[in-house]
Amino acid sequence: MSRKSTTISARAGVSRRSFAAGAGAAAVLTGTAPFSIGRAQGAPLKVGVILPLSGPQASIGQDCYRGVDVAPAIFKELGLPELAIMKADTETNVEVARARAEKLISDGAQLLVGAFDSGQSTAIAQVAEQKGIPFVINIAAAPPITEQGYKFVFRNFPTAPMILGDAFANQKEVFEVAGKEPKSVVFMHVNDTFGTSMANGIGAVMPKFNMPYKIAETISYDATARDLSVEVAKAKATGAEALLMVSRLNDAILITRELVKQRWSPMAVLSMGPGWYEDQYLRTLGKLSDGPINFVPWSDPNKKLSKTLEAALAKSFPDINLNTNHVFTFEALLVAADAYKRAKSTDPKALADAIRTTNITDNVSVGPGIQFDAKGQNDKVKNSAVQNRGGKLVTVAPKVAANAKPDMPMTPYDKRG
């Protein structure tokens, strides 16, 4: 598909610097027709995509945006209407996220998508609800976001308790297939909004699953930490057999390097968040990246649209593995395009009503499809167990979405050649 591109002019007073930072910057990925808020279909829907494109989460936000880049050609094949993407950068800052949302709406955005991070997404949700503009969350797991009674906020991503529940269920499946199970783990987690939500949920969720291990120690750490040697040493001193992790990218790399330095090779690294499966993690650490099993929202490799998305990503970004960032950003836009097609209007209430009746069964993520309950939450989306193997990612659970068997225990770091 040849992309026609144009640029939505920024409002007066926006400098080149703020444009580059994403403060109201806008680029049309598809379509060149003029826009009018009240028009029925014929013009592309103006979608403000808000992501952390700079700051500590920049690499992940940029990775999410790859899901935006590959969407237009696929949507055209599916017969979906065009979207005009207005790109904004949160700078990995909650208050900036709020300001960017307000600016995008002021500049004419008719629907918002974002923002990977729970804290930033919470701020955007407040703005969207106040302004009456639909907001489709791509990635953010903090439960309170869809517990506020909002009418314009929708999340096609599991909450922290959903992620935890599926993580424990998939861990038990992995242990059964591998014929190995740890008897004790250290739980290490980043202390940001997502990590804290996951930590708070463990006490309530884990007892329901009769796990084979006990948590020997819980260790939290700062998301911007540059040295985690003390935390890893403390974890090693417990004598636990495995690590249970909720991390981001930079800390996952730091922790792995400390495991190697301190000569500790756990039976398994069981990650319940991003970081350990990121392409930068795989490329930076090479053979040392093999082994961690990630219990996360993922694609179902057996679904038709998953194969289409993976092929499109491979064509546009040959060195990038399909992951959560692409899948759920793509699906957030899929929700927007599908709703616009059915609403036949850019009216915010009409769009929100259409999103509320979403029933997409030809999708990418694990589970029966995309629907939203009365709170705006897709409560049917499921998670997978994905293992790092040779610089690639294979799905090892649940069985319905698996394309490989788990390799456990991990090969010790000092025996990887």
Short mmCIF file of C-alpha atoms in Angstrom, two decimals:
data_model
loop_
_atom_site.label_atom_id
_atom_site.label_comp_id
_atom_site.label_asym_id
_atom_site.label_seq_id
_atom_site.Cartn_x
_atom_site.Cartn_y
_atom_site.Cartn_z
CA MET A 1 0.00 0.00 0.00
CA SER A 2 1.42 3.41 -0.91
CA ARG A 3 1.02 5.80 1.99
CA LYS A 4 -0.26 9.25 1.23
CA SER A 5 0.82 11.58 3.94
CA THR A 6 -0.02 15.06 4.96
CA THR A 7 0.44 17.08 8.12
CA ILE A 8 -2.18 18.52 10.40
CA SER A 9 -0.96 21.99 11.18
CA ALA A 10 -0.10 22.62 14.79
CA ARG A 11 -1.92 25.45 16.51
CA ALA A 12 -0.25 28.84 16.51
CA GLY A 13 2.44 29.18 19.13
CA VAL A 14 3.78 25.63 18.93
CA SER A 15 7.53 25.79 18.50
CA ARG A 16 9.69 23.45 16.43
CA ARG A 17 11.06 22.02 19.65
CA SER A 18 7.63 21.23 21.11
CA PHE A 19 6.56 19.80 17.77
CA ALA A 20 9.51 17.40 17.81
CA ALA A 21 8.70 16.45 21.39
CA GLY A 22 5.18 15.58 20.38
CA ALA A 23 3.36 18.45 22.07
CA GLY A 24 0.43 18.53 19.72
CA ALA A 25 2.47 17.24 16.83
CA ALA A 26 0.33 15.47 14.27
CA ALA A 27 1.04 13.31 11.27
CA VAL A 28 -1.56 11.71 9.04
CA LEU A 29 -0.65 8.12 8.30
CA THR A 30 -3.47 7.56 5.84
CA GLY A 31 -5.86 9.71 3.89
CA THR A 32 -5.68 13.32 2.80
CA ALA A 33 -9.32 14.43 2.95
CA PRO A 34 -10.16 17.55 4.99
CA PHE A 35 -11.59 17.07 8.46
CA SER A 36 -14.78 18.24 10.09
CA ILE A 37 -15.81 17.26 13.61
CA GLY A 38 -19.48 16.84 12.78
CA ARG A 39 -19.07 15.01 9.48
CA ALA A 40 -20.12 11.43 8.92
CA GLN A 41 -17.58 9.00 7.52
CA GLY A 42 -15.64 10.17 4.52
CA ALA A 43 -12.79 11.86 6.34
CA PRO A 44 -10.33 9.88 8.47
CA LEU A 45 -10.97 9.73 12.20
CA LYS A 46 -8.44 11.94 14.03
CA VAL A 47 -6.79 9.74 16.66
CA GLY A 48 -4.36 11.17 19.21
CA VAL A 49 -1.77 8.52 20.08
CA ILE A 50 -0.02 9.44 23.33
CA LEU A 51 3.07 7.44 24.27
CA PRO A 52 6.33 7.90 26.25
CA LEU A 53 8.60 8.61 23.28
CA SER A 54 11.33 10.18 25.43
CA GLY A 55 12.47 9.75 29.02
CA PRO A 56 13.06 6.43 30.86
CA GLN A 57 10.30 4.57 28.97
CA ALA A 58 11.23 5.97 25.55
CA SER A 59 12.34 2.70 23.96
CA ILE A 60 9.11 0.96 24.93
CA GLY A 61 6.95 3.87 23.79
CA GLN A 62 8.78 3.91 20.47
CA ASP A 63 8.23 0.17 20.20
CA CYS A 64 4.50 0.64 20.83
CA TYR A 65 4.46 3.12 17.98
CA ARG A 66 5.59 0.41 15.56
CA GLY A 67 2.13 -1.07 16.05
CA VAL A 68 0.77 2.26 14.77
CA ASP A 69 3.10 2.27 11.77
CA VAL A 70 1.98 -1.10 10.43
CA ALA A 71 -1.75 -0.63 11.04
CA PRO A 72 -2.88 1.38 7.96
CA ALA A 73 -2.16 -1.26 5.31
CA ILE A 74 -3.75 -4.01 7.40
CA PHE A 75 -6.85 -1.91 8.11
CA LYS A 76 -7.23 -1.24 4.40
CA GLU A 77 -7.17 -4.99 3.73
CA LEU A 78 -9.83 -5.46 6.41
CA GLY A 79 -12.07 -2.83 4.86
CA LEU A 80 -11.78 -0.49 7.84
CA PRO A 81 -11.86 3.31 7.56
CA GLU A 82 -8.75 5.45 7.60
CA LEU A 83 -7.29 6.97 10.74
CA ALA A 84 -5.37 10.23 10.93
CA ILE A 85 -2.75 9.80 13.64
CA MET A 86 -1.81 12.75 15.85
CA LYS A 87 1.40 11.78 17.64
CA ALA A 88 2.24 13.04 21.14
CA ASP A 89 5.03 12.35 23.62
CA THR A 90 4.38 12.04 27.38
CA GLU A 91 8.12 12.31 28.09
CA THR A 92 7.48 9.51 30.64
CA ASN A 93 5.81 12.08 32.89
CA VAL A 94 2.28 11.98 34.29
CA GLU A 95 1.71 15.73 34.20
CA VAL A 96 3.07 15.99 30.68
CA ALA A 97 0.71 13.17 29.65
CA ARG A 98 -2.20 15.17 31.02
CA ALA A 99 -1.11 18.30 29.16
CA ARG A 100 -0.56 16.42 25.90
CA ALA A 101 -4.07 14.93 26.12
CA GLU A 102 -5.58 18.37 26.62
CA LYS A 103 -3.54 19.78 23.71
CA LEU A 104 -4.53 16.98 21.34
CA ILE A 105 -8.21 17.46 22.11
CA SER A 106 -7.80 21.21 21.66
CA ASP A 107 -6.18 20.51 18.28
CA GLY A 108 -9.14 18.41 17.16
CA ALA A 109 -8.41 14.82 18.21
CA GLN A 110 -11.67 12.87 18.15
CA LEU A 111 -10.38 9.80 20.03
CA LEU A 112 -7.29 9.12 22.16
CA VAL A 113 -5.08 6.01 22.41
CA GLY A 114 -2.29 5.37 24.93
CA ALA A 115 -0.26 5.46 27.03
CA PHE A 116 1.60 2.21 27.99
CA ASP A 117 2.15 3.37 31.57
CA SER A 118 -0.65 3.12 34.18
CA GLY A 119 0.11 6.44 35.85
CA GLN A 120 0.18 8.34 32.56
CA SER A 121 -2.94 6.53 31.33
CA THR A 122 -4.77 7.45 34.54
CA ALA A 123 -4.06 11.13 33.92
CA ILE A 124 -5.22 10.89 30.30
CA ALA A 125 -8.39 9.04 31.35
CA GLN A 126 -9.31 11.93 33.64
CA VAL A 127 -8.90 14.43 30.82
CA ALA A 128 -10.79 12.29 28.30
CA GLU A 129 -13.72 11.81 30.65
CA GLN A 130 -13.87 15.49 31.51
CA LYS A 131 -13.79 16.49 27.83
CA GLY A 132 -16.11 13.68 26.70
CA ILE A 133 -13.62 12.22 24.22
CA PRO A 134 -13.25 8.41 23.90
CA PHE A 135 -9.97 7.04 25.23
CA VAL A 136 -8.88 3.51 24.27
CA ILE A 137 -6.06 2.28 26.50
CA ASN A 138 -3.44 0.23 24.69
CA ILE A 139 -1.41 -0.88 27.73
CA ALA A 140 -1.99 -0.09 31.42
CA ALA A 141 -2.89 -2.61 34.10
CA ALA A 142 -3.73 -0.61 37.25
CA PRO A 143 -7.29 -1.72 38.19
CA PRO A 144 -8.63 1.69 39.35
CA ILE A 145 -8.57 3.10 35.81
CA THR A 146 -11.76 1.23 34.91
CA GLU A 147 -13.29 1.41 38.38
CA GLN A 148 -14.18 5.12 38.30
CA GLY A 149 -17.50 4.84 36.49
CA TYR A 150 -16.06 6.50 33.39
CA LYS A 151 -18.23 6.53 30.25
CA PHE A 152 -15.53 7.41 27.72
CA VAL A 153 -12.64 5.18 28.86
CA PHE A 154 -12.08 1.67 27.46
CA ARG A 155 -9.30 -0.83 28.08
CA ASN A 156 -8.46 -3.78 25.85
CA PHE A 157 -5.72 -4.93 28.23
CA PRO A 158 -5.88 -7.08 31.35
CA THR A 159 -5.80 -5.55 34.82
CA ALA A 160 -3.04 -6.47 37.27
CA PRO A 161 -5.23 -9.13 39.01
CA MET A 162 -6.07 -10.64 35.60
CA ILE A 163 -2.39 -10.75 34.68
CA LEU A 164 -1.55 -12.34 38.02
CA GLY A 165 -4.31 -14.94 37.80
CA ASP A 166 -3.29 -16.02 34.31
CA ALA A 167 0.39 -15.89 35.29
CA PHE A 168 -0.11 -18.37 38.11
CA ALA A 169 -2.31 -20.63 35.96
CA ASN A 170 0.22 -20.60 33.13
CA GLN A 171 3.13 -21.14 35.54
CA LYS A 172 1.50 -24.32 36.81
CA GLU A 173 1.02 -25.50 33.22
CA VAL A 174 4.67 -24.74 32.43
CA PHE A 175 5.88 -26.59 35.54
CA GLU A 176 3.76 -29.60 34.63
CA VAL A 177 5.05 -29.80 31.05
CA ALA A 178 8.67 -29.16 32.10
CA GLY A 179 8.51 -31.65 34.97
CA LYS A 180 10.25 -29.11 37.24
CA GLU A 181 8.96 -26.60 39.78
CA PRO A 182 10.64 -24.21 42.23
CA LYS A 183 9.83 -24.57 45.92
CA SER A 184 10.76 -20.99 46.76
CA VAL A 185 11.03 -17.68 44.91
CA VAL A 186 12.11 -14.11 45.58
CA PHE A 187 9.59 -11.55 44.38
CA MET A 188 11.34 -8.46 43.00
CA HIS A 189 9.30 -5.59 41.63
CA VAL A 190 9.72 -2.06 40.38
CA ASN A 191 7.93 0.45 42.62
CA ASP A 192 6.03 2.35 39.91
CA THR A 193 2.23 2.28 39.51
CA PHE A 194 2.17 -1.02 37.65
CA GLY A 195 4.70 -2.77 39.90
CA THR A 196 2.90 -1.64 43.04
CA SER A 197 -0.46 -2.80 41.65
CA MET A 198 1.02 -6.21 40.92
CA ALA A 199 2.60 -6.42 44.38
CA ASN A 200 -0.68 -5.50 46.04
CA GLY A 201 -2.51 -8.12 44.02
CA ILE A 202 -0.24 -11.06 44.80
CA GLY A 203 -1.48 -11.52 48.35
CA ALA A 204 -5.07 -11.71 47.16
CA VAL A 205 -4.58 -13.77 44.00
CA MET A 206 -1.76 -16.26 44.66
CA PRO A 207 -3.52 -18.24 47.46
CA LYS A 208 -6.27 -19.20 45.01
CA PHE A 209 -3.85 -21.19 42.87
CA ASN A 210 -2.10 -23.45 45.39
CA MET A 211 1.32 -22.64 43.95
CA PRO A 212 4.18 -25.10 44.59
CA TYR A 213 6.47 -22.34 45.89
CA LYS A 214 6.60 -19.90 48.76
CA ILE A 215 7.80 -16.29 48.48
CA ALA A 216 11.00 -16.16 50.51
CA GLU A 217 11.42 -12.37 50.25
CA THR A 218 9.78 -9.39 48.55
CA ILE A 219 12.16 -6.71 47.27
CA SER A 220 11.02 -3.47 45.66
CA TYR A 221 13.29 -1.01 43.89
CA ASP A 222 13.14 2.31 42.08
CA ALA A 223 12.30 2.29 38.37
CA THR A 224 15.21 4.65 37.61
CA ALA A 225 17.82 2.77 39.64
CA ARG A 226 21.23 2.45 38.00
CA ASP A 227 22.67 -0.09 40.42
CA LEU A 228 20.73 -3.11 41.71
CA SER A 229 23.67 -5.08 43.08
CA VAL A 230 22.44 -4.82 46.67
CA GLU A 231 18.95 -6.01 45.75
CA VAL A 232 20.27 -8.99 43.77
CA ALA A 233 22.67 -9.91 46.59
CA LYS A 234 19.78 -9.80 49.05
CA ALA A 235 17.71 -12.03 46.76
CA LYS A 236 20.55 -14.52 46.32
CA ALA A 237 21.09 -14.70 50.09
CA THR A 238 17.58 -16.13 50.60
CA GLY A 239 18.57 -19.34 48.84
CA ALA A 240 15.42 -19.19 46.72
CA GLU A 241 15.33 -21.35 43.61
CA ALA A 242 13.73 -18.83 41.24
CA LEU A 243 13.03 -15.15 40.68
CA LEU A 244 9.49 -13.82 40.31
CA MET A 245 9.78 -10.45 38.58
CA VAL A 246 7.81 -7.32 37.71
CA SER A 247 10.27 -5.13 35.82
CA ARG A 248 10.90 -2.59 33.09
CA LEU A 249 13.59 -2.80 30.43
CA ASN A 250 16.57 -1.06 32.03
CA ASP A 251 16.22 -2.83 35.37
CA ALA A 252 15.78 -6.23 33.68
CA ILE A 253 19.16 -5.69 32.00
CA LEU A 254 20.77 -4.49 35.24
CA ILE A 255 19.44 -7.48 37.20
CA THR A 256 20.62 -9.99 34.59
CA ARG A 257 24.11 -8.54 34.60
CA GLU A 258 24.18 -8.72 38.38
CA LEU A 259 23.04 -12.38 38.29
CA VAL A 260 26.01 -13.13 36.05
CA LYS A 261 28.42 -11.02 38.11
CA GLN A 262 27.29 -12.57 41.37
CA ARG A 263 27.33 -16.08 39.85
CA TRP A 264 23.73 -16.86 40.63
CA SER A 265 21.73 -18.86 38.08
CA PRO A 266 18.17 -19.36 39.34
CA MET A 267 16.16 -22.32 38.11
CA ALA A 268 13.87 -19.84 36.39
CA VAL A 269 13.17 -16.16 35.93
CA LEU A 270 9.39 -15.82 35.93
CA SER A 271 8.54 -12.34 34.67
CA MET A 272 5.05 -10.85 34.98
CA GLY A 273 5.65 -7.63 33.08
CA PRO A 274 7.74 -6.01 30.35
CA GLY A 275 11.52 -5.77 30.23
CA TRP A 276 12.70 -9.33 29.91
CA TYR A 277 11.15 -9.97 26.48
CA GLU A 278 12.03 -6.61 24.90
CA ASP A 279 14.15 -6.70 21.74
CA GLN A 280 16.69 -4.39 23.35
CA TYR A 281 17.03 -6.86 26.23
CA LEU A 282 17.59 -9.73 23.77
CA ARG A 283 20.08 -7.77 21.64
CA THR A 284 21.99 -6.26 24.55
CA LEU A 285 22.53 -9.52 26.41
CA GLY A 286 22.77 -12.06 23.59
CA LYS A 287 23.02 -15.61 24.96
CA LEU A 288 22.56 -14.27 28.48
CA SER A 289 19.00 -13.28 27.53
CA ASP A 290 17.88 -16.88 26.94
CA GLY A 291 15.64 -18.62 29.45
CA PRO A 292 13.32 -16.12 31.19
CA ILE A 293 9.65 -17.00 30.86
CA ASN A 294 7.35 -14.02 30.54
CA PHE A 295 3.77 -14.35 31.80
CA VAL A 296 2.21 -11.47 29.95
CA PRO A 297 -0.54 -10.33 27.61
CA TRP A 298 0.52 -11.55 24.17
CA SER A 299 -0.52 -12.52 20.68
CA ASP A 300 -2.01 -15.89 19.81
CA PRO A 301 0.39 -17.13 17.09
CA ASN A 302 -2.31 -19.45 15.76
CA LYS A 303 -4.74 -16.64 14.88
CA LYS A 304 -4.98 -15.41 11.28
CA LEU A 305 -4.67 -11.71 12.15
CA SER A 306 -1.63 -12.45 14.37
CA LYS A 307 0.15 -13.91 11.37
CA THR A 308 -0.83 -10.88 9.28
CA LEU A 309 0.46 -8.47 11.92
CA GLU A 310 3.68 -10.42 12.41
CA ALA A 311 4.34 -10.47 8.66
CA ALA A 312 3.69 -6.73 8.39
CA LEU A 313 6.02 -6.00 11.30
CA ALA A 314 8.75 -8.23 9.82
CA LYS A 315 8.47 -6.39 6.50
CA SER A 316 8.67 -2.91 8.03
CA PHE A 317 11.03 -3.74 10.91
CA PRO A 318 13.04 -6.87 9.99
CA ASP A 319 15.00 -7.03 13.25
CA ILE A 320 12.00 -6.65 15.59
CA ASN A 321 10.09 -9.47 17.27
CA LEU A 322 6.31 -9.13 17.58
CA ASN A 323 5.49 -8.39 21.21
CA THR A 324 2.93 -6.98 23.63
CA ASN A 325 3.73 -3.38 22.67
CA HIS A 326 2.83 -3.90 19.02
CA VAL A 327 -0.13 -6.20 19.65
CA PHE A 328 -2.10 -4.03 22.04
CA THR A 329 -1.30 -0.72 20.38
CA PHE A 330 -2.47 -2.22 17.08
CA GLU A 331 -5.61 -3.58 18.73
CA ALA A 332 -6.40 -0.22 20.35
CA LEU A 333 -6.42 1.31 16.87
CA LEU A 334 -8.44 -1.67 15.63
CA VAL A 335 -11.08 -0.85 18.24
CA ALA A 336 -11.10 2.78 17.09
CA ALA A 337 -11.40 1.95 13.39
CA ASP A 338 -14.08 -0.67 13.99
CA ALA A 339 -16.13 1.74 16.13
CA TYR A 340 -15.82 4.52 13.56
CA LYS A 341 -16.99 2.18 10.81
CA ARG A 342 -20.09 1.24 12.79
CA ALA A 343 -20.82 4.69 14.24
CA LYS A 344 -20.49 6.38 10.84
CA SER A 345 -19.79 9.56 12.77
CA THR A 346 -17.01 11.38 14.60
CA ASP A 347 -19.42 12.48 17.32
CA PRO A 348 -17.74 11.48 20.62
CA LYS A 349 -20.88 10.01 22.16
CA ALA A 350 -21.64 8.00 19.02
CA LEU A 351 -18.06 6.69 18.99
CA ALA A 352 -18.22 5.78 22.69
CA ASP A 353 -21.55 4.00 22.16
CA ALA A 354 -20.04 2.05 19.26
CA ILE A 355 -16.98 1.06 21.31
CA ARG A 356 -19.30 -0.12 24.07
CA THR A 357 -20.89 -2.60 21.64
CA THR A 358 -17.58 -3.82 20.17
CA ASN A 359 -17.49 -7.51 19.27
CA ILE A 360 -14.26 -8.20 17.38
CA THR A 361 -13.55 -11.92 17.03
CA ASP A 362 -10.88 -11.61 14.31
CA ASN A 363 -8.16 -10.20 16.54
CA VAL A 364 -4.57 -10.79 17.62
CA SER A 365 -4.41 -11.22 21.39
CA VAL A 366 -5.15 -14.42 23.29
CA GLY A 367 -8.78 -15.05 24.16
CA PRO A 368 -12.14 -15.10 22.37
CA GLY A 369 -11.88 -11.53 21.10
CA ILE A 370 -12.51 -7.91 22.05
CA GLN A 371 -15.62 -6.90 23.98
CA PHE A 372 -16.11 -4.42 26.81
CA ASP A 373 -18.09 -4.84 29.99
CA ALA A 374 -20.13 -2.11 31.69
CA LYS A 375 -16.92 -0.64 33.15
CA GLY A 376 -15.21 -0.38 29.78
CA GLN A 377 -12.90 -3.34 30.49
CA ASN A 378 -12.28 -6.27 28.15
CA ASP A 379 -12.63 -8.94 30.81
CA LYS A 380 -12.11 -11.80 28.35
CA VAL A 381 -8.56 -11.03 27.21
CA LYS A 382 -6.08 -13.73 28.27
CA ASN A 383 -2.32 -13.97 28.84
CA SER A 384 0.45 -16.27 27.69
CA ALA A 385 3.76 -17.70 28.84
CA VAL A 386 6.47 -16.66 26.38
CA GLN A 387 10.08 -17.83 26.62
CA ASN A 388 13.24 -16.15 25.32
CA ARG A 389 15.03 -18.59 23.06
CA GLY A 390 17.91 -17.83 20.70
CA GLY A 391 16.97 -14.16 20.36
CA LYS A 392 13.38 -15.08 19.54
CA LEU A 393 10.17 -15.49 21.55
CA VAL A 394 8.16 -18.70 21.63
CA THR A 395 4.76 -19.25 23.29
CA VAL A 396 4.79 -22.15 25.75
CA ALA A 397 1.37 -21.70 27.44
CA PRO A 398 -1.60 -21.85 27.43
CA LYS A 399 -1.86 -24.92 25.23
CA VAL A 400 -4.43 -23.32 22.92
CA ALA A 401 -1.91 -20.61 21.95
CA ALA A 402 1.39 -22.53 22.33
CA ASN A 403 3.86 -23.14 19.53
CA ALA A 404 6.70 -24.63 21.65
CA LYS A 405 7.37 -26.48 24.91
CA PRO A 406 9.06 -24.81 27.89
CA ASP A 407 12.80 -25.22 28.45
CA MET A 408 13.35 -25.33 32.22
CA PRO A 409 15.49 -25.10 34.33
CA MET A 410 17.51 -22.36 32.64
CA THR A 411 21.01 -23.14 31.45
CA PRO A 412 23.43 -21.66 34.04
CA TYR A 413 24.90 -18.35 32.88
CA ASP A 414 28.48 -19.63 33.13
CA LYS A 415 27.75 -22.57 30.81
CA ARG A 416 26.44 -20.68 27.79
CA GLY A 417 29.69 -20.48 25.85
#
